[in-house]
């Protein structure tokens, strides 16, 4: 899988750090999505393990009852990350400029990415890094809905249907030798398309693409 140059383009091609310079203390999906994600984390994550929350914010949606050995956070806004009570440590880095992570090989039991994969311009490099930092048997969980900052999503994502976006993330995993065949969890919205487009709450679709390091 290799994206073409035009598929990586964004409508707003200014520095991402400018767009994310001001904190947004909101959740970008509805409560139904968040509950499904937390339930998924409860099922797939194990206590007392090491978690990397990639492209995180002021909340990680981790199960409150589950404690971890270490949760490393990453994002583009330091104020948001500093507000996140689940992070033991965090760093700010623009993955579209520098996809290489300042993290050791095989150091994490899980890598999480919630509603942010649509902004990654070089997913081949980023997913290679996810693989590198995962321990053997470690899990990567990429979750998303149909919401986005449209001007910051890559063209391949903007122009795709929801089903095609699932296939896109599956292809990102498949581009890196060593991941298991990606598993998909899909719960489509029950709201009419018009209400979804208008941002009505209570019906966000939930998608998660999951793979393990062999």
C-alpha positions as a printed Julia matrix, in Angstrom:
214×3 Matrix{Float64}:
   0.0     0.0    0.0
   1.42    3.32  -1.04
  -0.59    6.53  -1.11
  -0.14    8.71  -4.15
   1.18   12.24  -3.55
  -2.22   13.86  -4.21
  -3.91   11.49  -1.75
  -1.77   12.91   1.05
  -2.84   16.51   0.42
  -4.87   18.6    2.85
  -7.11   21.54   2.03
  -5.28   23.52   4.72
  -1.59   22.88   4.07
  -0.31   25.36   6.65
   1.78   24.07   9.54
  -0.31   21.71  11.67
   1.18   23.22  14.83
  -0.59   26.5   14.01
  -3.97   24.78  13.68
  -3.55   23.0   17.01
  -1.89   25.91  18.83
  -5.01   26.61  20.93
  -6.39   23.87  23.18
  -9.79   22.35  22.45
 -11.22   20.92  25.65
 -14.07   19.13  23.92
 -14.75   15.57  22.86
 -14.97   15.16  19.11
 -17.41   12.23  19.24
 -20.59   11.53  21.17
 -21.05    9.59  24.41
 -22.14    6.46  22.59
 -18.87    6.34  20.67
 -16.85    6.99  23.82
 -18.59    4.21  25.73
 -17.99    1.73  22.92
 -14.33    2.7   22.82
 -13.9     2.39  26.59
 -15.6    -1.01  26.48
 -13.24   -2.1   23.71
 -10.24   -0.96  25.75
 -11.59   -2.9   28.74
 -11.73   -6.01  26.59
  -8.4    -5.73  24.75
  -6.07   -3.97  27.18
  -4.53   -5.57  30.24
  -3.82   -3.9   33.6
  -0.27   -3.06  34.62
   0.91   -2.81  31.01
   2.55   -0.01  29.05
   0.28    2.07  26.8
   1.15    4.61  24.1
  -1.73    7.01  23.37
  -0.77    8.45  19.98
  -2.26   11.76  18.83
  -3.99   12.12  22.18
  -5.61   15.09  23.88
  -7.0    15.99  27.32
  -8.84   12.67  27.65
  -7.83    9.11  26.7
 -11.11    7.22  27.28
  -9.3     4.48  29.19
 -11.37    2.43  31.67
 -11.35    4.18  35.04
 -11.11    0.91  36.94
  -8.03   -0.27  35.02
  -4.57    0.87  36.12
  -1.54    0.72  33.87
   2.19    0.56  34.52
   2.77    3.58  32.27
   0.71    5.64  29.84
   2.76    7.7   27.41
   0.92   10.46  25.6
   1.63   12.26  22.35
  -0.09   15.08  20.53
   0.22   18.56  19.08
  -1.1    20.65  21.97
   0.82   20.58  25.24
  -2.0    22.24  27.21
  -4.43   19.48  26.28
  -1.92   16.75  27.12
  -1.06   18.38  30.46
  -4.76   18.26  31.41
  -5.01   14.5   30.7
  -5.02   12.72  34.1
  -4.2     9.29  32.65
  -0.85   10.26  31.15
   2.3     9.56  33.12
   4.38   11.43  30.56
   3.79   13.1   27.2
   5.6    14.77  24.34
   4.59   17.1   21.51
   5.55   16.15  17.96
   4.17   16.68  14.46
   4.11   13.22  12.88
   3.56   14.7    9.43
   6.96   16.38   9.72
   8.76   13.74  11.8
   7.09   10.33  11.85
   9.94    8.72  13.79
   8.96    8.38  17.45
  11.5     9.08  20.25
  10.58    5.78  21.9
  12.5     2.49  22.33
  11.89   -0.65  20.31
   9.38   -3.16  21.66
   8.52   -1.01  24.67
   4.7    -0.89  24.67
   1.96   -3.47  25.09
  -0.6    -1.35  23.23
  -0.7     1.63  20.87
  -3.96    3.58  20.71
  -5.11    6.17  18.2
  -8.56    7.7   18.64
 -10.24    9.8   15.9
  -6.94   11.06  14.51
  -5.73    8.63  11.85
  -7.42   10.72   9.15
  -4.8    13.45   9.59
  -1.72   11.26   9.02
  -0.05   12.09   5.71
   2.59    9.34   5.82
   0.76    6.38   7.35
   3.26    3.89   5.96
   5.99    5.45   8.11
   3.77    5.97  11.16
   2.46    2.39  11.14
   6.02    1.13  10.8
   6.79    3.06  13.97
   3.73    1.58  15.7
   5.05   -1.86  14.84
   8.57   -1.01  16.02
   7.56    0.19  19.48
   5.08   -2.63  20.13
   6.17   -5.67  22.08
   5.63   -9.02  20.34
   1.96   -9.8   20.85
   1.16   -6.15  21.47
  -2.02   -4.64  20.1
  -2.72   -1.51  18.03
  -6.26   -0.09  18.15
  -7.19    2.58  15.61
 -10.65    4.03  16.22
 -12.57    6.63  14.23
 -16.01    7.92  13.36
 -17.21   10.1   10.49
 -16.3    13.4   12.1
 -13.11   15.28  11.29
 -11.51   18.64  10.79
 -12.26   18.47   7.08
  -9.55   20.91   6.08
  -6.88   18.86   7.88
  -7.89   15.36   6.74
  -5.92   13.91   3.84
  -7.58   13.67   0.44
  -7.67    9.86   0.5
  -9.82   10.08   3.64
 -12.01   13.01   2.6
 -13.03   11.38  -0.67
 -13.64    7.91   0.76
 -16.86    6.4    2.02
 -16.97    5.07   5.59
 -16.43    1.53   4.31
 -13.49    2.69   2.19
 -11.93    4.38   5.23
 -12.02    1.06   7.06
 -10.25   -0.54   4.11
  -7.72    2.28   4.1
  -6.73    1.64   7.73
  -6.59   -2.1    7.06
  -4.21   -1.32   4.2
  -2.05    0.79   6.51
  -1.58   -2.24   8.75
  -1.03   -4.54   5.77
   1.73   -2.26   4.48
   3.91   -3.31   7.43
   5.11   -6.93   7.42
   4.59   -8.51  10.82
   1.11   -7.33  11.77
  -1.69   -9.86  12.04
  -4.59   -9.56   9.62
  -6.55   -6.55  10.79
  -9.83   -7.12  12.64
 -12.69   -4.66  12.15
 -15.43   -3.62  14.56
 -18.09   -1.52  12.84
 -21.26   -0.07  14.29
 -22.87    2.19  11.74
 -24.94    5.2   12.71
 -28.69    4.83  13.18
 -29.29    8.5   12.36
 -30.34    9.67   8.89
 -27.41   10.89   6.79
 -28.59   14.52   6.88
 -28.61   14.6   10.69
 -25.16   12.97  10.78
 -23.86   15.62   8.37
 -25.31   18.36  10.58
 -23.45   16.9   13.57
 -26.46   15.7   15.55
 -25.48   13.79  18.67
 -26.49   10.31  19.68
 -25.66    8.45  16.54
 -21.96    8.65  15.73
 -20.77    5.57  13.85
 -18.04    3.6   15.61
 -15.18    1.95  13.76
 -12.13    0.24  15.18
  -9.4    -1.52  13.23
  -7.25   -3.76  15.39
  -4.04   -5.67  14.69
  -1.34   -7.37  16.76
   2.38   -7.56  16.32
   3.22  -11.17  15.51
